[in-house]
Coordinates of C-alpha atoms and ligand atoms in Angstrom, one line a residue:
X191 CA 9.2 -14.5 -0.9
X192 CA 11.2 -12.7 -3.6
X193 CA 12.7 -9.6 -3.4
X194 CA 10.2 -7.7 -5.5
X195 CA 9.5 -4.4 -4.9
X196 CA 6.2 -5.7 -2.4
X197 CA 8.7 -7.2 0.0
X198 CA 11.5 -4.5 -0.4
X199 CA 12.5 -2.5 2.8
X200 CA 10.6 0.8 2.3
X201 CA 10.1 3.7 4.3
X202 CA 8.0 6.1 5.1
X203 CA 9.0 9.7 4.5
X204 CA 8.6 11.9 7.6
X205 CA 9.1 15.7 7.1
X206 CA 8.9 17.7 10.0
X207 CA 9.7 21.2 10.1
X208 CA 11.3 21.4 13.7
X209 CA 9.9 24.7 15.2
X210 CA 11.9 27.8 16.3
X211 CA 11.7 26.8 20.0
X212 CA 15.2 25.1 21.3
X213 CA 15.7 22.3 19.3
X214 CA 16.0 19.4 22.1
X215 CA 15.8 16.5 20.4
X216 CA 17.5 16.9 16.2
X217 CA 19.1 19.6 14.7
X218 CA 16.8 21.5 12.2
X219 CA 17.3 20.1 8.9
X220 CA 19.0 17.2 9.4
X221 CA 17.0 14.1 8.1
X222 CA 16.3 11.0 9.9
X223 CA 15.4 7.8 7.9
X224 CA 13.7 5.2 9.8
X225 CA 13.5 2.2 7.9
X226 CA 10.0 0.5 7.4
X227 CA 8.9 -2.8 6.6
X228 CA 6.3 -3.4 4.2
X229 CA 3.9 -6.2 4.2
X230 CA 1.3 -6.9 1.1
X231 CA -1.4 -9.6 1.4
X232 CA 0.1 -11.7 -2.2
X233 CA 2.8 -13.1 -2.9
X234 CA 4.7 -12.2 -5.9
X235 CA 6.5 -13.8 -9.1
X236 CA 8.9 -11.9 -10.5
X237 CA 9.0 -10.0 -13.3
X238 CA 9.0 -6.2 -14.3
X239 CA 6.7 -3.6 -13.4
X240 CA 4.6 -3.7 -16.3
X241 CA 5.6 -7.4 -17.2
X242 CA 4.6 -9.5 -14.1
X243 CA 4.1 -13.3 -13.6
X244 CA 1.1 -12.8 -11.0
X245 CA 1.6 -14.7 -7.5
X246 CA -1.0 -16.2 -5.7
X247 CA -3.2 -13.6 -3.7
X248 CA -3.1 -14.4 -0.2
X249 CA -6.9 -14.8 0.9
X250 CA -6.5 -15.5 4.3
X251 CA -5.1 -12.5 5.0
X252 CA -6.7 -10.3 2.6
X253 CA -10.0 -11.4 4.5
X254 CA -8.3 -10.6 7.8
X255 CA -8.0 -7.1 6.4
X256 CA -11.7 -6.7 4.9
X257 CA -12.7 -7.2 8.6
X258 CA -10.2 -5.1 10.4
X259 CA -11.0 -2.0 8.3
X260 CA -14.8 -2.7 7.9
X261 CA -14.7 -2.0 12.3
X262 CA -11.9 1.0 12.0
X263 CA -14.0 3.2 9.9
X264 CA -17.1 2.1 11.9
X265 CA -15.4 3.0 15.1
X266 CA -13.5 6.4 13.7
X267 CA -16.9 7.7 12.1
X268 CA -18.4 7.0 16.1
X269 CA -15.4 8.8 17.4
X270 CA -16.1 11.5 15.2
X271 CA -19.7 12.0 16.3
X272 CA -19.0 11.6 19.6
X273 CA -15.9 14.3 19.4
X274 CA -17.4 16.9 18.0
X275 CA -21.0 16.8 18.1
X276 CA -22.2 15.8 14.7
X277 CA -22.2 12.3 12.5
X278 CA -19.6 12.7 9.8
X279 CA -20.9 13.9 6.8
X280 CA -19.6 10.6 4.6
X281 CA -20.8 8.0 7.7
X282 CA -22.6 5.5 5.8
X283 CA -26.3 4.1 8.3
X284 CA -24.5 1.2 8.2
X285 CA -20.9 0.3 8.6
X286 CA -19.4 0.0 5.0
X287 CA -17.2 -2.9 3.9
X288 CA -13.1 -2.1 3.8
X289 CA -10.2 -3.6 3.9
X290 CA -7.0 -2.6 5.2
X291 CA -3.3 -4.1 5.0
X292 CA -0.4 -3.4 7.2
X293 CA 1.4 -1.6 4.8
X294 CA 3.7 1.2 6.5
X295 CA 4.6 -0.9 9.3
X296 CA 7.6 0.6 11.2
X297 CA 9.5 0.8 15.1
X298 CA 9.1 3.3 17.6
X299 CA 10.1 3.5 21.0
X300 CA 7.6 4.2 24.2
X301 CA 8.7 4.6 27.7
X302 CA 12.0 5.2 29.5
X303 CA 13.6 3.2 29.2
X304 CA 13.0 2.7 25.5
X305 CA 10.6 -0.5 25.1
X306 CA 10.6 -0.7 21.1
X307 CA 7.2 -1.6 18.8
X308 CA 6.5 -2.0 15.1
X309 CA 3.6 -0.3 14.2
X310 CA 0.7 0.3 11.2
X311 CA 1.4 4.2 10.5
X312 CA -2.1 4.9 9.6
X313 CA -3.9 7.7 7.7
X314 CA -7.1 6.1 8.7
X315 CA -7.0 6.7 12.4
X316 CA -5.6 8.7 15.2
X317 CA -4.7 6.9 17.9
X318 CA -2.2 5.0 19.4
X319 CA -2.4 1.5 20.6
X320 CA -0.2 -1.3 21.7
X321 CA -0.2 -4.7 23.5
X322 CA -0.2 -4.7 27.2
X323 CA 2.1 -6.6 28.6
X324 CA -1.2 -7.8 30.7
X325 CA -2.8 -9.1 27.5
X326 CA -4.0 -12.7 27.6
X327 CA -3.2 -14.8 24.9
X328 CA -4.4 -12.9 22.4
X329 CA -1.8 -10.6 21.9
X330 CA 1.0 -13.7 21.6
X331 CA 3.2 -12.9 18.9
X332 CA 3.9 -9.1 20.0
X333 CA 5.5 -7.4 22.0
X334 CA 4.1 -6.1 25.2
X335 CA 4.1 -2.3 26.7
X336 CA 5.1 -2.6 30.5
X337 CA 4.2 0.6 32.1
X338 CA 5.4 -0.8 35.4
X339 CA 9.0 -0.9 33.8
X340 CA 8.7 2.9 32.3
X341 CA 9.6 5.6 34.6
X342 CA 7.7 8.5 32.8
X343 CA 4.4 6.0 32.2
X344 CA 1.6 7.5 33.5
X345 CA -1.8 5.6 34.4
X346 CA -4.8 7.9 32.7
X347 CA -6.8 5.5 35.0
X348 CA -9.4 5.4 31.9
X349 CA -10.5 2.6 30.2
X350 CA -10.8 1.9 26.0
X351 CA -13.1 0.1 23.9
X352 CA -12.2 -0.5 20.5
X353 CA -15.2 -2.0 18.3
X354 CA -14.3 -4.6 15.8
X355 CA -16.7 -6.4 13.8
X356 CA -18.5 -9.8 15.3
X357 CA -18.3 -8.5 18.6
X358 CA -14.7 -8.4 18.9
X359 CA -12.8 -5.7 20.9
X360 CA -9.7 -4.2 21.3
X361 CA -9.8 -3.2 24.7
X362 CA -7.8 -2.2 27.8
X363 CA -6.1 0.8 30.0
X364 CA -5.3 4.4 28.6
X365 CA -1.4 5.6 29.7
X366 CA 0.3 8.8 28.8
X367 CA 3.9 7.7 28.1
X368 CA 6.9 9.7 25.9
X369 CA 6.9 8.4 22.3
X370 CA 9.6 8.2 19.9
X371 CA 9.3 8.6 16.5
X372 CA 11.7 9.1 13.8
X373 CA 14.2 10.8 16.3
X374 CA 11.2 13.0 18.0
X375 CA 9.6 12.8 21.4
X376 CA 6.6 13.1 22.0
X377 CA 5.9 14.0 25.9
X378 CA 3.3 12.5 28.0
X379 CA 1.1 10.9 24.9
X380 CA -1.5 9.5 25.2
X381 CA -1.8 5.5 23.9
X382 CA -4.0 2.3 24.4
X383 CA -2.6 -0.6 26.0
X384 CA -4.8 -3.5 25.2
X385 CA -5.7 -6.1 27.5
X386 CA -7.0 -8.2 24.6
X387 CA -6.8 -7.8 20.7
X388 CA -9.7 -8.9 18.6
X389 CA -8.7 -11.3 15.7
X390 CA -7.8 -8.8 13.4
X391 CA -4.9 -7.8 15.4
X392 CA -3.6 -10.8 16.1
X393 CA -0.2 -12.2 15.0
X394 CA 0.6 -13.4 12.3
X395 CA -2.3 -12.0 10.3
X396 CA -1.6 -8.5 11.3
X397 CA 2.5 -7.8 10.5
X398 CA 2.7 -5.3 13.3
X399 CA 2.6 -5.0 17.2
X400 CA 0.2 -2.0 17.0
X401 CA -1.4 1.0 15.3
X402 CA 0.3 4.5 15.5
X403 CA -2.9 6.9 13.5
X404 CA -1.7 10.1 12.1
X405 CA -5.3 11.0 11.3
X406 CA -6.9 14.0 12.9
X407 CA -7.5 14.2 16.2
X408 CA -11.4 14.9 15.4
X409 CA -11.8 11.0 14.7
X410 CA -9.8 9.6 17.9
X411 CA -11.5 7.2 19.8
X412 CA -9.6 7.8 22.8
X413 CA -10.8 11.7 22.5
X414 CA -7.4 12.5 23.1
X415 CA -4.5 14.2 20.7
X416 CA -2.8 11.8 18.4
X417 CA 1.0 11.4 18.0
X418 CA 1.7 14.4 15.9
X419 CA -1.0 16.9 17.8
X420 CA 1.6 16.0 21.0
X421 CA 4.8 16.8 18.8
X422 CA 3.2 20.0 17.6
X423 CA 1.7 21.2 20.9
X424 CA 5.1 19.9 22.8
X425 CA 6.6 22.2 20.1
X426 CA 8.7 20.1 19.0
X427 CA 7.5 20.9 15.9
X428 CA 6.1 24.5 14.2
X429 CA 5.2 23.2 11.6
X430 CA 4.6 19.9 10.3
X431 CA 3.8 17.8 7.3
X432 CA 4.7 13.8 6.9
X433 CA 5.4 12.3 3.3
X434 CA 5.0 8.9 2.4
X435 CA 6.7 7.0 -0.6
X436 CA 9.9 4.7 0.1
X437 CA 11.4 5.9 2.8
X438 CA 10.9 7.8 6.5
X439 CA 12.8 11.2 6.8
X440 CA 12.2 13.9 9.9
X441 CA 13.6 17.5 10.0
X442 CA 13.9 17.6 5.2
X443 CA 11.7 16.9 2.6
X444 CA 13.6 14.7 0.1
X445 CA 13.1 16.3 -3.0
X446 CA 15.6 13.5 -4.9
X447 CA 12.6 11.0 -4.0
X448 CA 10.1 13.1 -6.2
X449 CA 9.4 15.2 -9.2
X450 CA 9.0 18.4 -7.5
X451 CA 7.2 20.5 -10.4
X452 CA 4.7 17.5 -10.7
X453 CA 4.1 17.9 -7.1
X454 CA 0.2 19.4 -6.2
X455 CA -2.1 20.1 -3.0
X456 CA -5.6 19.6 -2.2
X457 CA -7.2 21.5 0.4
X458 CA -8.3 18.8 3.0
X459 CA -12.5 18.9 3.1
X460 CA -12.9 18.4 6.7
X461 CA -10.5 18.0 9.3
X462 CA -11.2 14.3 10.4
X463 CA -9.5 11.5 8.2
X464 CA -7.3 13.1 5.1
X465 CA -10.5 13.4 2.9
X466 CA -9.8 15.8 -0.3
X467 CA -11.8 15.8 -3.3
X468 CA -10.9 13.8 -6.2
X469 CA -11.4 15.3 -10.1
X470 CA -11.1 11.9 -11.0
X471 CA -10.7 8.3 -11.6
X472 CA -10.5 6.9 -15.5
X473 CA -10.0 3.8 -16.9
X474 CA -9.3 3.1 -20.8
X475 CA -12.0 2.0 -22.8
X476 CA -11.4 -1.3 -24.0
X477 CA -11.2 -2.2 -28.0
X478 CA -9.8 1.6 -28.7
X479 CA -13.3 3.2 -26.9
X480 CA -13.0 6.0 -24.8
X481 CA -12.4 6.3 -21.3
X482 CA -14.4 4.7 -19.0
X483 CA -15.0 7.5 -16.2
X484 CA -15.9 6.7 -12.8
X485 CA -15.7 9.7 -11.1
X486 CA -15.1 13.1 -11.7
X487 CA -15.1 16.4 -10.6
X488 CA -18.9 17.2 -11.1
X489 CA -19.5 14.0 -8.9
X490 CA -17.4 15.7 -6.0
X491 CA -15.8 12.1 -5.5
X492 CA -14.6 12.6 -2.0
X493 CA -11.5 10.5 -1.2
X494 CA -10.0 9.5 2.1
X495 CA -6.2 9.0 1.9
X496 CA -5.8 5.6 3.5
X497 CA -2.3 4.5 4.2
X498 CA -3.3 1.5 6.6
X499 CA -5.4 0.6 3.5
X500 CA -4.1 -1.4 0.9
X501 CA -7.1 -1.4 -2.0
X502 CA -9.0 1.5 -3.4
X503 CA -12.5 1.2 -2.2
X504 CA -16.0 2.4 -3.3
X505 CA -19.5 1.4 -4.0
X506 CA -20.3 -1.5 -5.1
X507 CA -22.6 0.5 -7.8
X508 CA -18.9 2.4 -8.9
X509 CA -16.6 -1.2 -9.2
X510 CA -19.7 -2.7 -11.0
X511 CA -19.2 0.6 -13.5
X512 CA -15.6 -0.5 -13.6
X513 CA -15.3 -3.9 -14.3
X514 CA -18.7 -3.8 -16.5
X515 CA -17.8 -4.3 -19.7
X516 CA -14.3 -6.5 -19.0
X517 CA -14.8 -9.9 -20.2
X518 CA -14.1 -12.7 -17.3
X519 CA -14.1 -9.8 -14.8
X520 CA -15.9 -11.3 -11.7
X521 CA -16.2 -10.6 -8.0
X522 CA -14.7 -12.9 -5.5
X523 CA -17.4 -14.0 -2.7
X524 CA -14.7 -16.1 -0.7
X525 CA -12.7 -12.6 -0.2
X526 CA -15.3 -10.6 0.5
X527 CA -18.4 -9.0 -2.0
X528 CA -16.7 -6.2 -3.0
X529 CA -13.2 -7.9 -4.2
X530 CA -13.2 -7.9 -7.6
X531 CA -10.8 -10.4 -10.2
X532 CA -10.5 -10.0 -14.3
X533 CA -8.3 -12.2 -16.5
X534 CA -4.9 -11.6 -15.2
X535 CA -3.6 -10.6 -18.6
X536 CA -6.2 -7.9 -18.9
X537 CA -5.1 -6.4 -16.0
X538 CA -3.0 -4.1 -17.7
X539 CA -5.2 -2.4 -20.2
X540 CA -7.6 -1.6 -17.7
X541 CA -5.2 0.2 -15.0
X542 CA -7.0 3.1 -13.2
X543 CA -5.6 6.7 -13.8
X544 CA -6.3 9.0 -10.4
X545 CA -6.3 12.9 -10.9
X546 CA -5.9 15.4 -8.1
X547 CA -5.6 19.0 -8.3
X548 CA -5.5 19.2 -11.9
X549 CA -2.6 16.2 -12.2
X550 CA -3.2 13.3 -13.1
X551 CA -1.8 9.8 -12.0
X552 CA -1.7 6.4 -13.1
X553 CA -1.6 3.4 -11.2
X554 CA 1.2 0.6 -12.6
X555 CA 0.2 -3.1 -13.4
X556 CA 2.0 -4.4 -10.9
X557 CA 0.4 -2.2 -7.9
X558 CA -3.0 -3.2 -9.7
X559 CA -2.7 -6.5 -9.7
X560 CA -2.8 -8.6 -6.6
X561 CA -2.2 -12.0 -7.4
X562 CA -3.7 -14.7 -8.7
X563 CA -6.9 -16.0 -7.1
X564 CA -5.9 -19.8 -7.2
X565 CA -3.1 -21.9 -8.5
X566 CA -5.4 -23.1 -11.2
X567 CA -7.2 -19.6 -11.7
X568 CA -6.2 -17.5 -14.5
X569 CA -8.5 -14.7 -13.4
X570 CA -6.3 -12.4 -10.5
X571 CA -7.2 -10.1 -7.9
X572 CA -7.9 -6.4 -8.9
X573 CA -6.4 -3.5 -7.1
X574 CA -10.1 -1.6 -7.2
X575 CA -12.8 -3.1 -4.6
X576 CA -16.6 -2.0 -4.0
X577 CA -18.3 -3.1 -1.1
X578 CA -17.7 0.9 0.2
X579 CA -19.6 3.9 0.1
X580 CA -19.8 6.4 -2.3
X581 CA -16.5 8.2 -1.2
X582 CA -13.2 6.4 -1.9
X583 CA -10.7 5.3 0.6
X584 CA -7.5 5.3 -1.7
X585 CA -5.1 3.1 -0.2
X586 CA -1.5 1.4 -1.0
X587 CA -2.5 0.4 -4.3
X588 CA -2.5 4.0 -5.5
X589 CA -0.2 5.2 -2.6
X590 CA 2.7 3.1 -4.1
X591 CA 3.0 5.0 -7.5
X592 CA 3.1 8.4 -6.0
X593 CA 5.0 10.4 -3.0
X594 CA 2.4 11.9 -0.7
X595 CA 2.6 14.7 1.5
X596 CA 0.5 14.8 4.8
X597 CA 0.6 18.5 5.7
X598 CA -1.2 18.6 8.8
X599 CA 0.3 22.5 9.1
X600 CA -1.4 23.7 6.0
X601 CA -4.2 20.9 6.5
X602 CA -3.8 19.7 3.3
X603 CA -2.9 16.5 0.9
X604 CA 0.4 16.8 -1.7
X605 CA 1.0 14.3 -4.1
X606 CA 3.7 14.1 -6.8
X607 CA 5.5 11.6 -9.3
X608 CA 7.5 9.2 -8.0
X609 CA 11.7 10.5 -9.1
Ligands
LIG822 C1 -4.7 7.7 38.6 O1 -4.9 7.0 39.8 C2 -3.7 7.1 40.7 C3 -4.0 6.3 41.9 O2 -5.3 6.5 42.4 C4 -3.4 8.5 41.0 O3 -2.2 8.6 41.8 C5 -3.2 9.3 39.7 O4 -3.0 10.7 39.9 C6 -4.4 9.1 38.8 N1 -4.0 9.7 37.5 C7 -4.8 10.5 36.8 C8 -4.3 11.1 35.5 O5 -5.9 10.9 37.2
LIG823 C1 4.2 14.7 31.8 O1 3.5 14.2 32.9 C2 4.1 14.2 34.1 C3 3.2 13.5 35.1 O2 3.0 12.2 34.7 C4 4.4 15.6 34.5 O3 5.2 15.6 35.7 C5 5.2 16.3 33.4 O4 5.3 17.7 33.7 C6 4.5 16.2 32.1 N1 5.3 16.8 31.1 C7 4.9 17.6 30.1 C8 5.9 18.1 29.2 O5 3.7 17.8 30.0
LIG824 C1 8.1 16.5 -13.9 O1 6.7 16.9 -13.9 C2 6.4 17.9 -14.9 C3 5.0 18.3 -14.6 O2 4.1 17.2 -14.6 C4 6.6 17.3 -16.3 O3 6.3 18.2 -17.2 C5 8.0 16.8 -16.4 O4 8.2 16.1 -17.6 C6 8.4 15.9 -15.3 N1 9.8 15.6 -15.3 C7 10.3 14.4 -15.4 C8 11.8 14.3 -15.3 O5 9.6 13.4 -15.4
LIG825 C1 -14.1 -5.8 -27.4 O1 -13.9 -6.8 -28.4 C2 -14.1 -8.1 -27.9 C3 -13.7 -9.1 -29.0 O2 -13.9 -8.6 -30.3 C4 -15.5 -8.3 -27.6 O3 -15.8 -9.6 -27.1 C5 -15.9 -7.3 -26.5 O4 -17.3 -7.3 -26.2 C6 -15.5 -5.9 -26.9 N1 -15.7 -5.0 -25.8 C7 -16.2 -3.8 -25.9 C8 -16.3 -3.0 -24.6 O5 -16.5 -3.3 -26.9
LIG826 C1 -19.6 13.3 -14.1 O1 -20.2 12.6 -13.1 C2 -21.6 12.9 -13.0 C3 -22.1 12.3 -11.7 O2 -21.7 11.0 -11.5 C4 -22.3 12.3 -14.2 O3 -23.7 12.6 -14.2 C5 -21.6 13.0 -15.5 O4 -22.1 12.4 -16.6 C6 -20.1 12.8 -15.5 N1 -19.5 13.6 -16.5 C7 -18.7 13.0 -17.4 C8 -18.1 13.9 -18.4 O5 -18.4 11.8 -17.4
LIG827 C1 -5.0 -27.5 -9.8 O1 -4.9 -28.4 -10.9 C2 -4.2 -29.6 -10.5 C3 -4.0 -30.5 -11.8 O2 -5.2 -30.4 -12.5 C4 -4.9 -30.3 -9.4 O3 -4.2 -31.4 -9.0 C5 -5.0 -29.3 -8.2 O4 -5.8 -29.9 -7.1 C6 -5.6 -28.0 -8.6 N1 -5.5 -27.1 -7.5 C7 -6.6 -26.3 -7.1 C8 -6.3 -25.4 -6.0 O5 -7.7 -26.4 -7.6

């Protein structure tokens, strides 16, 4: 491990605008940091951004995380159907390849007293689960939720199910419980102790003791509202809006971490996972030809703002455009169909540019590039996957070279340069 930026403390920018009701828990205004610690499936030479000795990719767990994802969009389009009605308009017949890394991975504190968890804060989901401290030996390696040793736990006397790929399940008892996060409460919410974790879960592939989702509540798979539904209905928040780039602040927006003219917001398309449209996603043309365009606005490229994701995933049909006319570029079987690798020293002239309400943004070499395939390789692991769907789930590799605001308020995506 080096201290690179990939295994630097970050955070995860909170902003919550406390509402006008007696502030019980912080002071309006007054920002709370809660430091989060970020995982990344490579390791990492160093080197500068733009100037990096590639690492080895980390297959093992990069696999671990093409599973995990490939069930929680599976399960999160079902929820959706089943919550209100209709299939989700982007849910694929068949349940599309993803991957997901435990990116945003940071502590909050259930029960009373306190019993303390890291967590996945996820984009891509909505609920809340943990380890039961009744969890056989599949959950060895976390930490356990003992509702027995909360006084404000509450048995919902309801059982979960979560499906994840090859018949494994997430499964076990629903409790209400109070929630702390970033120095607010949420009362009586609603979370998943599991009785048994399906391999994705388990330690040390996955870096975190559970899941907290910050998705809608319209693709919970409990049926229940999600951490920040409870803060807003507790009103212990108005109004409220979450922004993700190095650190975690409640009650401010820290306008020092980003370029605040650069800053623009896209109307979310449908309230379920934070899907906005994209205008579109570039690459240069190699030899001095012109951009290579992937998507654009006239293709209506829908994309789903993934933070428990760490690539950008589409079709296979889209990363074939991509990569098409790279020399060496070559997908990866061994990591999964859609995982793509090109000479590492190409890497750079072929960095994606993402545009959103009207901005563009580019996507740095050393967010792009995930490592080396093997020692011996000199071909690394591309930042852009297929194996998707025709939308794109824009994850950490994007993510990490902007400052995003969730504003569930306003139900809509901001994203602006990095300060
Ligand atoms: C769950 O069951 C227990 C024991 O039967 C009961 O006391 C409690 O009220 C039930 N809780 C809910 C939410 O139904
Ligand atoms: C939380 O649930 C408990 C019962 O478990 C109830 O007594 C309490 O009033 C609830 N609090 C809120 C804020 O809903
Ligand atoms: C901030 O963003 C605006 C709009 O994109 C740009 O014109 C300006 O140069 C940026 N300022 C800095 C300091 O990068
Ligand atoms: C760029 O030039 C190289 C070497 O001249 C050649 O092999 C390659 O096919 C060219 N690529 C494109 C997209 O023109
Ligand atoms: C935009 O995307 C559509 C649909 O994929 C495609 O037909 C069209 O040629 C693209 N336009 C440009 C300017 O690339
Ligand atoms: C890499 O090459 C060295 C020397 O040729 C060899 O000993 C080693 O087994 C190779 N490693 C892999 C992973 O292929």
């Amino acid at each position: 491990m080096h201290p690179t930026v990939s295994f630097a403390t970050l955070l995860v920018a909170l902003i919550l605008f406390p509402s006008l009701s007696p502030a019980k828990l912080e002071p309006r205004g007054t920002a709370i940091r809660v430091p989060l610690k970020r995982g990344w499936p490579v390791t990492r030479s160093s080197g500068s951004a733009d100037n990096l000795t590639p690492g080895l990719v980390n297959g093992r767990c990069l696999r671990a995380h093409l599973q995990r994802t490939a069930n929680k969009y599976s399960s999160t389009f079902a929820a959706y159907q089943s919550n209100t009605g209709s299939p989700h308009p982007l849910a694929p017949p068949s349940a599309p390849l993803q991957e997901n890394g435990d990116i945003w991975i940071g502590t909050i504190s259930v029960g009373t007293p306190p019993q303390d968890f890291t967590v996945v804060f996820d984009t891509g989901s909505s609920d809340l689960l943990l380890p039961s401290v009744t969890c056989d030996s599949s959950c060895d390696g976390h930490s356990r939720y003992d509702p027995s040793q909360s006084s404000t736990s509450a048995s919902l006397n309801k059982t979960f199910s979560l499906s994840y790929g090859g018949g494994s399940t997430a499964a076990g008892e629903l409790y209400s419980d109070d929630v702390l996060i970033g120095g607010y409460e949420a009362i009586n919410q609603t979370l998943g102790a599991a009785t048994t974790y399906s391999a994705g879960f388990q330690a040390p592939t996955f870096g975190a003791d559970g899941l907290l989702g910050l998705g809608f509540p319209q693709i919970s798979v409990y049926g229940q509202p999600p951490v920040f539904q409870t803060l807003i209905s507790d009103n212990a928040v108005s109004e409220s809006l979450f922004g993700v780039a190095f650190e975690l602040m409640v009650g401010a927006a820290d306008t020092g971490m980003y370029n605040q003219s650069s800053m623009v917001f896209v109307s979310v398309s449908l309230q379920a996972y934070w899907q906005i449209p994209m205008d579109g996603l570039t690459r240069p043309g190699l030899n001095n030809s012109g951009e290579v365009v992937i998507a654009n606005k006239t293709s209506y490229a829908q994309a789903i703002i993934d933070t428990g994701t760490t690539l950008i995933i589409t079709s296979d049909a889209n990363a074939q455009k991509y990569y098409a006319d790279v020399p060496g570029a070559e997908v990866v079987p061994s990591l999964g169909s859609g995982v793509w690798s090109v000479p590492c020293d190409s890497i750079a002239s072929i960095l994606p540019t993402l545009s959103f309400g009207g901005h563009a943004f580019p996507v740095s070499t050393s967010t792009f590039n995930l490592g080396k395939v093997s020692d011996n390789s000199t071909n690394c692991i591309t930042g852009l996957a297929g194996g998707g769907s025709d939308y794109w789930v824009i994850g950490d590799v994007f993510l990490q070279n902007v400052y995003t605001v969730f504003d569930i308020g306003n139900s809509r995506v901001g994203f602006a340069e990095l300060a």
